[in-house]
Amino acid sequence: MNWKIMSSTAGSEALFRHGDLPLPVEIRGIRGARRLRLRLDEKRQVLKLTGPLRMSRKAALKWAAEQRDWVETQVAAMLPAEPFEPGAVIPVEGRDVRLSWSEEAPRTPRLEGDLLACGGPRDGFARRIEVFLRRRSLKLLSEETAEFAERAKVTLKGVSVGDPDTRWGSCSSAGRLRYSWRLILAPSEVRRYVVAHEVAHLVHLNHGPEFKALERELFDGDADAARLLLRRIGGRLKRIGRTL
């Protein structure tokens, strides 16, 4: 397990870090408690886990990591929305890009250097930017999925993108892969890690040793580092383009 203790007090509280969680976990035993509970302390930016006095800290932290989908949803919800507006700076393939609008410019967005320019009516600006990013995401993810599928010697039935609340990718037993379009915002190593992960699922529909071995064989980089980076930046990526 990828975890470490950060600090402790003379009482029953301790602060831990786990590689699968974006925030530290404060573990506290409570007299009379019969089960584990987890909540987000937004002010302190800490996950507060409570449970029985004699609980295993290691087991409690493992349980907290298993709640990571819920945790990521809560973290994303507490971050400010970053709507697509002229002048806003967003990441595209991990590189900061400024959004620009001019009514006289072409309606189809164009990415040139660190500027993503779009023309046409102002009230359709955000929609056109999102459509551009979705199409760019689908094209790149389709190409990289085909690349990894060929290396894994598996048949790929189709690739699509959507905007799921928690998952970055999913694999069906029929051989179809679906990704979050927001991966186009992430650095290339993060995006390619997710692709390698999902293609490995075309061979192994589990997370066992053989799956992990194939995932590492397909990914041309440090899989652990890419996964942890996605954990750190994922909350923000899910707020980009939203208004609430």
PDB file of C-alpha atoms in Angstrom:
ATOM      1  CA  MET A   1       0.000   0.000   0.000  1.00  0.00           C
ATOM      2  CA  ASN A   2       1.248   3.454  -0.929  1.00  0.00           C
ATOM      3  CA  TRP A   3       0.731   5.400   2.297  1.00  0.00           C
ATOM      4  CA  LYS A   4       2.690   7.207   4.978  1.00  0.00           C
ATOM      5  CA  ILE A   5       2.029   8.983   8.252  1.00  0.00           C
ATOM      6  CA  MET A   6       2.494  12.752   8.093  1.00  0.00           C
ATOM      7  CA  SER A   7       2.039  13.743  11.729  1.00  0.00           C
ATOM      8  CA  SER A   8       0.359  12.665  14.919  1.00  0.00           C
ATOM      9  CA  THR A   9      -0.813  14.120  18.191  1.00  0.00           C
ATOM     10  CA  ALA A  10      -0.623  12.907  21.739  1.00  0.00           C
ATOM     11  CA  GLY A  11      -4.297  11.944  21.469  1.00  0.00           C
ATOM     12  CA  SER A  12      -6.075   9.586  19.108  1.00  0.00           C
ATOM     13  CA  GLU A  13      -5.772  11.594  15.896  1.00  0.00           C
ATOM     14  CA  ALA A  14      -3.206  11.074  13.147  1.00  0.00           C
ATOM     15  CA  LEU A  15      -2.735  12.513   9.677  1.00  0.00           C
ATOM     16  CA  PHE A  16      -1.881  10.179   6.792  1.00  0.00           C
ATOM     17  CA  ARG A  17      -1.200  10.424   3.067  1.00  0.00           C
ATOM     18  CA  HIS A  18      -2.334   7.781   0.580  1.00  0.00           C
ATOM     19  CA  GLY A  19      -1.241   7.744  -3.054  1.00  0.00           C
ATOM     20  CA  ASP A  20      -4.801   7.191  -4.304  1.00  0.00           C
ATOM     21  CA  LEU A  21      -6.276  10.181  -2.462  1.00  0.00           C
ATOM     22  CA  PRO A  22      -5.863  13.880  -3.324  1.00  0.00           C
ATOM     23  CA  LEU A  23      -5.977  15.062   0.307  1.00  0.00           C
ATOM     24  CA  PRO A  24      -4.464  13.871   3.592  1.00  0.00           C
ATOM     25  CA  VAL A  25      -6.625  11.752   5.892  1.00  0.00           C
ATOM     26  CA  GLU A  26      -7.076  12.536   9.559  1.00  0.00           C
ATOM     27  CA  ILE A  27      -7.901   9.316  11.419  1.00  0.00           C
ATOM     28  CA  ARG A  28      -9.613   9.488  14.788  1.00  0.00           C
ATOM     29  CA  GLY A  29     -10.902   6.718  17.007  1.00  0.00           C
ATOM     30  CA  ILE A  30     -14.173   7.388  18.814  1.00  0.00           C
ATOM     31  CA  ARG A  31     -15.454   5.493  21.820  1.00  0.00           C
ATOM     32  CA  GLY A  32     -18.623   3.592  20.953  1.00  0.00           C
ATOM     33  CA  ALA A  33     -18.181   3.936  17.178  1.00  0.00           C
ATOM     34  CA  ARG A  34     -18.992   0.721  15.297  1.00  0.00           C
ATOM     35  CA  ARG A  35     -18.157   1.599  11.707  1.00  0.00           C
ATOM     36  CA  LEU A  36     -15.976   3.874   9.610  1.00  0.00           C
ATOM     37  CA  ARG A  37     -17.188   7.278   8.459  1.00  0.00           C
ATOM     38  CA  LEU A  38     -15.522   9.693   6.038  1.00  0.00           C
ATOM     39  CA  ARG A  39     -16.226  13.370   5.451  1.00  0.00           C
ATOM     40  CA  LEU A  40     -14.484  16.312   3.820  1.00  0.00           C
ATOM     41  CA  ASP A  41     -13.288  19.249   5.907  1.00  0.00           C
ATOM     42  CA  GLU A  42     -13.219  21.952   3.212  1.00  0.00           C
ATOM     43  CA  LYS A  43     -11.734  24.639   5.433  1.00  0.00           C
ATOM     44  CA  ARG A  44      -8.713  22.527   6.455  1.00  0.00           C
ATOM     45  CA  GLN A  45      -8.503  20.616   3.149  1.00  0.00           C
ATOM     46  CA  VAL A  46      -8.486  17.312   5.023  1.00  0.00           C
ATOM     47  CA  LEU A  47     -10.501  14.095   4.859  1.00  0.00           C
ATOM     48  CA  LYS A  48     -11.731  13.221   8.338  1.00  0.00           C
ATOM     49  CA  LEU A  49     -12.105   9.499   9.022  1.00  0.00           C
ATOM     50  CA  THR A  50     -13.623   8.281  12.268  1.00  0.00           C
ATOM     51  CA  GLY A  51     -14.141   4.761  13.573  1.00  0.00           C
ATOM     52  CA  PRO A  52     -13.785   2.430  16.566  1.00  0.00           C
ATOM     53  CA  LEU A  53     -11.020   3.165  19.063  1.00  0.00           C
ATOM     54  CA  ARG A  54      -9.217  -0.110  18.313  1.00  0.00           C
ATOM     55  CA  MET A  55      -9.450   0.094  14.527  1.00  0.00           C
ATOM     56  CA  SER A  56      -6.394  -0.661  12.414  1.00  0.00           C
ATOM     57  CA  ARG A  57      -5.108   2.610  10.971  1.00  0.00           C
ATOM     58  CA  LYS A  58      -3.706   0.746   7.981  1.00  0.00           C
ATOM     59  CA  ALA A  59      -7.038  -0.951   7.269  1.00  0.00           C
ATOM     60  CA  ALA A  60      -8.940   2.310   7.802  1.00  0.00           C
ATOM     61  CA  LEU A  61      -6.732   4.132   5.305  1.00  0.00           C
ATOM     62  CA  LYS A  62      -7.175   1.331   2.787  1.00  0.00           C
ATOM     63  CA  TRP A  63     -10.949   1.661   3.187  1.00  0.00           C
ATOM     64  CA  ALA A  64     -10.719   5.437   2.679  1.00  0.00           C
ATOM     65  CA  ALA A  65      -8.798   4.896  -0.569  1.00  0.00           C
ATOM     66  CA  GLU A  66     -11.603   2.633  -1.795  1.00  0.00           C
ATOM     67  CA  GLN A  67     -13.954   5.620  -1.492  1.00  0.00           C
ATOM     68  CA  ARG A  68     -11.850   7.643  -3.949  1.00  0.00           C
ATOM     69  CA  ASP A  69     -14.687   8.171  -6.477  1.00  0.00           C
ATOM     70  CA  TRP A  70     -16.758   9.836  -3.755  1.00  0.00           C
ATOM     71  CA  VAL A  71     -13.726  11.809  -2.577  1.00  0.00           C
ATOM     72  CA  GLU A  72     -12.936  13.100  -6.065  1.00  0.00           C
ATOM     73  CA  THR A  73     -16.557  14.160  -6.560  1.00  0.00           C
ATOM     74  CA  GLN A  74     -16.487  16.102  -3.282  1.00  0.00           C
ATOM     75  CA  VAL A  75     -13.157  17.751  -4.055  1.00  0.00           C
ATOM     76  CA  ALA A  76     -14.308  18.754  -7.548  1.00  0.00           C
ATOM     77  CA  ALA A  77     -17.503  20.246  -6.117  1.00  0.00           C
ATOM     78  CA  MET A  78     -15.629  22.516  -3.720  1.00  0.00           C
ATOM     79  CA  LEU A  79     -13.402  24.002  -6.434  1.00  0.00           C
ATOM     80  CA  PRO A  80     -14.567  27.128  -8.283  1.00  0.00           C
ATOM     81  CA  ALA A  81     -16.033  26.643 -11.753  1.00  0.00           C
ATOM     82  CA  GLU A  82     -13.856  27.782 -14.670  1.00  0.00           C
ATOM     83  CA  PRO A  83     -16.239  28.635 -17.532  1.00  0.00           C
ATOM     84  CA  PHE A  84     -15.029  29.044 -21.091  1.00  0.00           C
ATOM     85  CA  GLU A  85     -14.806  32.826 -21.293  1.00  0.00           C
ATOM     86  CA  PRO A  86     -12.609  35.157 -23.345  1.00  0.00           C
ATOM     87  CA  GLY A  87      -9.409  35.815 -21.419  1.00  0.00           C
ATOM     88  CA  ALA A  88      -9.626  32.617 -19.344  1.00  0.00           C
ATOM     89  CA  VAL A  89      -6.532  30.420 -19.183  1.00  0.00           C
ATOM     90  CA  ILE A  90      -7.075  26.673 -19.417  1.00  0.00           C
ATOM     91  CA  PRO A  91      -4.737  23.718 -19.936  1.00  0.00           C
ATOM     92  CA  VAL A  92      -4.780  21.979 -23.324  1.00  0.00           C
ATOM     93  CA  GLU A  93      -2.653  18.836 -23.362  1.00  0.00           C
ATOM     94  CA  GLY A  94      -1.151  20.109 -20.112  1.00  0.00           C
ATOM     95  CA  ARG A  95      -0.053  23.486 -21.529  1.00  0.00           C
ATOM     96  CA  ASP A  96      -1.672  26.761 -20.451  1.00  0.00           C
ATOM     97  CA  VAL A  97      -3.676  28.346 -23.271  1.00  0.00           C
ATOM     98  CA  ARG A  98      -5.555  31.655 -23.251  1.00  0.00           C
ATOM     99  CA  LEU A  99      -9.052  31.805 -24.759  1.00  0.00           C
ATOM    100  CA  SER A 100      -9.617  34.652 -27.201  1.00  0.00           C
ATOM    101  CA  TRP A 101     -12.790  35.943 -28.890  1.00  0.00           C
ATOM    102  CA  SER A 102     -13.417  38.340 -31.744  1.00  0.00           C
ATOM    103  CA  GLU A 103     -16.742  38.599 -33.528  1.00  0.00           C
ATOM    104  CA  GLU A 104     -14.960  39.024 -36.862  1.00  0.00           C
ATOM    105  CA  ALA A 105     -12.741  35.961 -36.460  1.00  0.00           C
ATOM    106  CA  PRO A 106     -13.707  32.550 -37.932  1.00  0.00           C
ATOM    107  CA  ARG A 107     -16.307  30.651 -35.911  1.00  0.00           C
ATOM    108  CA  THR A 108     -14.191  27.490 -35.822  1.00  0.00           C
ATOM    109  CA  PRO A 109     -11.681  27.723 -32.952  1.00  0.00           C
ATOM    110  CA  ARG A 110      -8.003  27.681 -33.883  1.00  0.00           C
ATOM    111  CA  LEU A 111      -5.178  26.682 -31.526  1.00  0.00           C
ATOM    112  CA  GLU A 112      -2.021  28.584 -32.334  1.00  0.00           C
ATOM    113  CA  GLY A 113       0.756  28.510 -29.769  1.00  0.00           C
ATOM    114  CA  ASP A 114      -0.622  29.560 -26.408  1.00  0.00           C
ATOM    115  CA  LEU A 115      -3.807  31.079 -27.870  1.00  0.00           C
ATOM    116  CA  LEU A 116      -7.124  29.376 -28.631  1.00  0.00           C
ATOM    117  CA  ALA A 117      -9.034  31.871 -30.764  1.00  0.00           C
ATOM    118  CA  CYS A 118     -12.717  31.706 -31.714  1.00  0.00           C
ATOM    119  CA  GLY A 119     -15.047  34.114 -33.508  1.00  0.00           C
ATOM    120  CA  GLY A 120     -18.742  34.285 -34.226  1.00  0.00           C
ATOM    121  CA  PRO A 121     -21.545  35.401 -31.875  1.00  0.00           C
ATOM    122  CA  ARG A 122     -20.376  35.876 -28.289  1.00  0.00           C
ATOM    123  CA  ASP A 123     -23.229  33.838 -26.797  1.00  0.00           C
ATOM    124  CA  GLY A 124     -22.021  30.691 -28.579  1.00  0.00           C
ATOM    125  CA  PHE A 125     -18.371  31.069 -27.604  1.00  0.00           C
ATOM    126  CA  ALA A 126     -18.326  28.520 -24.766  1.00  0.00           C
ATOM    127  CA  ARG A 127     -20.201  25.902 -26.786  1.00  0.00           C
ATOM    128  CA  ARG A 128     -17.830  26.216 -29.740  1.00  0.00           C
ATOM    129  CA  ILE A 129     -14.770  25.922 -27.506  1.00  0.00           C
ATOM    130  CA  GLU A 130     -16.126  22.756 -25.875  1.00  0.00           C
ATOM    131  CA  VAL A 131     -17.023  21.183 -29.227  1.00  0.00           C
ATOM    132  CA  PHE A 132     -13.489  21.913 -30.462  1.00  0.00           C
ATOM    133  CA  LEU A 133     -11.934  20.300 -27.387  1.00  0.00           C
ATOM    134  CA  ARG A 134     -14.230  17.263 -27.567  1.00  0.00           C
ATOM    135  CA  ARG A 135     -13.342  16.659 -31.216  1.00  0.00           C
ATOM    136  CA  ARG A 136      -9.633  17.087 -30.557  1.00  0.00           C
ATOM    137  CA  SER A 137      -9.925  14.717 -27.592  1.00  0.00           C
ATOM    138  CA  LEU A 138     -11.732  12.030 -29.603  1.00  0.00           C
ATOM    139  CA  LYS A 139      -9.212  12.210 -32.444  1.00  0.00           C
ATOM    140  CA  LEU A 140      -6.163  11.935 -30.191  1.00  0.00           C
ATOM    141  CA  LEU A 141      -7.627   9.270 -27.909  1.00  0.00           C
ATOM    142  CA  SER A 142      -8.738   7.198 -30.907  1.00  0.00           C
ATOM    143  CA  GLU A 143      -5.223   7.316 -32.364  1.00  0.00           C
ATOM    144  CA  GLU A 144      -3.518   6.408 -29.099  1.00  0.00           C
ATOM    145  CA  THR A 145      -6.024   3.666 -28.306  1.00  0.00           C
ATOM    146  CA  ALA A 146      -5.413   2.094 -31.717  1.00  0.00           C
ATOM    147  CA  GLU A 147      -1.660   2.306 -31.078  1.00  0.00           C
ATOM    148  CA  PHE A 148      -1.873   0.530 -27.716  1.00  0.00           C
ATOM    149  CA  ALA A 149      -4.430  -2.014 -28.945  1.00  0.00           C
ATOM    150  CA  GLU A 150      -2.050  -3.026 -31.743  1.00  0.00           C
ATOM    151  CA  ARG A 151       0.767  -3.446 -29.241  1.00  0.00           C
ATOM    152  CA  ALA A 152      -1.493  -5.513 -26.964  1.00  0.00           C
ATOM    153  CA  LYS A 153      -2.676  -7.578 -29.964  1.00  0.00           C
ATOM    154  CA  VAL A 154      -6.349  -7.035 -29.182  1.00  0.00           C
ATOM    155  CA  THR A 155      -9.321  -6.112 -31.349  1.00  0.00           C
ATOM    156  CA  LEU A 156     -10.795  -2.685 -30.735  1.00  0.00           C
ATOM    157  CA  LYS A 157     -14.504  -2.234 -31.506  1.00  0.00           C
ATOM    158  CA  GLY A 158     -14.849   1.492 -30.951  1.00  0.00           C
ATOM    159  CA  VAL A 159     -13.791   4.627 -29.068  1.00  0.00           C
ATOM    160  CA  SER A 160     -16.020   7.431 -27.829  1.00  0.00           C
ATOM    161  CA  VAL A 161     -15.849  10.347 -25.396  1.00  0.00           C
ATOM    162  CA  GLY A 162     -18.292  11.686 -22.836  1.00  0.00           C
ATOM    163  CA  ASP A 163     -18.292  13.666 -19.605  1.00  0.00           C
ATOM    164  CA  PRO A 164     -18.705  11.205 -16.710  1.00  0.00           C
ATOM    165  CA  ASP A 165     -18.696  12.489 -13.132  1.00  0.00           C
ATOM    166  CA  THR A 166     -15.966  10.198 -11.811  1.00  0.00           C
ATOM    167  CA  ARG A 167     -14.406   7.822 -14.346  1.00  0.00           C
ATOM    168  CA  TRP A 168     -11.695   8.891 -16.764  1.00  0.00           C
ATOM    169  CA  GLY A 169     -12.213   5.818 -18.890  1.00  0.00           C
ATOM    170  CA  SER A 170     -14.250   2.629 -19.111  1.00  0.00           C
ATOM    171  CA  CYS A 171     -14.049  -0.612 -21.059  1.00  0.00           C
ATOM    172  CA  SER A 172     -16.951  -2.833 -22.095  1.00  0.00           C
ATOM    173  CA  SER A 173     -16.762  -6.586 -22.529  1.00  0.00           C
ATOM    174  CA  ALA A 174     -17.621  -5.983 -26.212  1.00  0.00           C
ATOM    175  CA  GLY A 175     -14.307  -4.184 -26.718  1.00  0.00           C
ATOM    176  CA  ARG A 176     -15.568  -0.602 -26.733  1.00  0.00           C
ATOM    177  CA  LEU A 177     -13.692   2.087 -24.814  1.00  0.00           C
ATOM    178  CA  ARG A 178     -15.172   5.349 -23.581  1.00  0.00           C
ATOM    179  CA  TYR A 179     -13.147   8.229 -22.155  1.00  0.00           C
ATOM    180  CA  SER A 180     -13.732  11.576 -20.524  1.00  0.00           C
ATOM    181  CA  TRP A 181     -13.165  14.273 -23.137  1.00  0.00           C
ATOM    182  CA  ARG A 182     -11.410  16.242 -20.387  1.00  0.00           C
ATOM    183  CA  LEU A 183      -8.313  14.104 -20.830  1.00  0.00           C
ATOM    184  CA  ILE A 184      -7.383  16.522 -23.643  1.00  0.00           C
ATOM    185  CA  LEU A 185      -6.763  19.069 -20.872  1.00  0.00           C
ATOM    186  CA  ALA A 186      -4.267  16.839 -19.071  1.00  0.00           C
ATOM    187  CA  PRO A 187      -0.563  16.378 -19.826  1.00  0.00           C
ATOM    188  CA  SER A 188       0.160  13.720 -22.461  1.00  0.00           C
ATOM    189  CA  GLU A 189       1.616  11.261 -19.942  1.00  0.00           C
ATOM    190  CA  VAL A 190      -1.626  11.326 -17.938  1.00  0.00           C
ATOM    191  CA  ARG A 191      -3.783  10.816 -21.021  1.00  0.00           C
ATOM    192  CA  ARG A 192      -1.596   7.995 -22.352  1.00  0.00           C
ATOM    193  CA  TYR A 193      -1.608   6.321 -18.929  1.00  0.00           C
ATOM    194  CA  VAL A 194      -5.430   6.221 -18.947  1.00  0.00           C
ATOM    195  CA  VAL A 195      -5.381   4.800 -22.481  1.00  0.00           C
ATOM    196  CA  ALA A 196      -2.893   2.101 -21.476  1.00  0.00           C
ATOM    197  CA  HIS A 197      -5.036   1.286 -18.443  1.00  0.00           C
ATOM    198  CA  GLU A 198      -8.225   0.873 -20.477  1.00  0.00           C
ATOM    199  CA  VAL A 199      -6.561  -1.087 -23.302  1.00  0.00           C
ATOM    200  CA  ALA A 200      -5.117  -3.452 -20.697  1.00  0.00           C
ATOM    201  CA  HIS A 201      -8.720  -4.045 -19.612  1.00  0.00           C
ATOM    202  CA  LEU A 202      -9.476  -5.361 -23.097  1.00  0.00           C
ATOM    203  CA  VAL A 203      -7.263  -8.307 -22.114  1.00  0.00           C
ATOM    204  CA  HIS A 204      -7.877  -8.506 -18.357  1.00  0.00           C
ATOM    205  CA  LEU A 205     -11.219  -7.326 -16.926  1.00  0.00           C
ATOM    206  CA  ASN A 206      -9.722  -6.991 -13.446  1.00  0.00           C
ATOM    207  CA  HIS A 207      -6.880  -5.247 -11.623  1.00  0.00           C
ATOM    208  CA  GLY A 208      -4.824  -8.343 -10.871  1.00  0.00           C
ATOM    209  CA  PRO A 209      -1.063  -8.870 -11.322  1.00  0.00           C
ATOM    210  CA  GLU A 210      -1.369  -9.801 -15.014  1.00  0.00           C
ATOM    211  CA  PHE A 211      -3.373  -6.649 -15.696  1.00  0.00           C
ATOM    212  CA  LYS A 212      -0.824  -4.474 -13.892  1.00  0.00           C
ATOM    213  CA  ALA A 213       2.033  -6.091 -15.794  1.00  0.00           C
ATOM    214  CA  LEU A 214       0.360  -5.400 -19.148  1.00  0.00           C
ATOM    215  CA  GLU A 215      -0.513  -1.837 -18.145  1.00  0.00           C
ATOM    216  CA  ARG A 216       3.140  -1.141 -17.364  1.00  0.00           C
ATOM    217  CA  GLU A 217       4.279  -2.849 -20.555  1.00  0.00           C
ATOM    218  CA  LEU A 218       1.981  -0.685 -22.683  1.00  0.00           C
ATOM    219  CA  PHE A 219       2.608   2.638 -20.946  1.00  0.00           C
ATOM    220  CA  ASP A 220       5.806   4.369 -22.009  1.00  0.00           C
ATOM    221  CA  GLY A 221       6.495   6.105 -18.712  1.00  0.00           C
ATOM    222  CA  ASP A 222       6.093   5.951 -14.927  1.00  0.00           C
ATOM    223  CA  ALA A 223       2.543   4.642 -14.430  1.00  0.00           C
ATOM    224  CA  ASP A 224       2.515   5.394 -10.698  1.00  0.00           C
ATOM    225  CA  ALA A 225       3.619   8.991 -11.252  1.00  0.00           C
ATOM    226  CA  ALA A 226       1.029   9.516 -13.998  1.00  0.00           C
ATOM    227  CA  ARG A 227      -1.752   8.063 -11.842  1.00  0.00           C
ATOM    228  CA  LEU A 228      -0.824  10.282  -8.885  1.00  0.00           C
ATOM    229  CA  LEU A 229      -0.643  13.366 -11.107  1.00  0.00           C
ATOM    230  CA  LEU A 230      -4.156  12.639 -12.366  1.00  0.00           C
ATOM    231  CA  ARG A 231      -5.333  12.396  -8.767  1.00  0.00           C
ATOM    232  CA  ARG A 232      -3.853  15.824  -8.024  1.00  0.00           C
ATOM    233  CA  ILE A 233      -5.193  17.690 -11.047  1.00  0.00           C
ATOM    234  CA  GLY A 234      -8.393  15.738 -11.678  1.00  0.00           C
ATOM    235  CA  GLY A 235     -10.604  17.929  -9.503  1.00  0.00           C
ATOM    236  CA  ARG A 236      -9.723  21.046 -11.446  1.00  0.00           C
ATOM    237  CA  LEU A 237     -10.086  19.373 -14.848  1.00  0.00           C
ATOM    238  CA  LYS A 238     -13.657  18.431 -13.956  1.00  0.00           C
ATOM    239  CA  ARG A 239     -14.535  22.077 -13.193  1.00  0.00           C
ATOM    240  CA  ILE A 240     -13.127  23.572 -16.400  1.00  0.00           C
ATOM    241  CA  GLY A 241     -15.882  24.644 -18.784  1.00  0.00           C
ATOM    242  CA  ARG A 242     -18.550  24.495 -16.100  1.00  0.00           C
ATOM    243  CA  THR A 243     -20.537  27.490 -14.886  1.00  0.00           C
ATOM    244  CA  LEU A 244     -21.678  26.072 -11.530  1.00  0.00           C
TER     245      LEU A 244
END
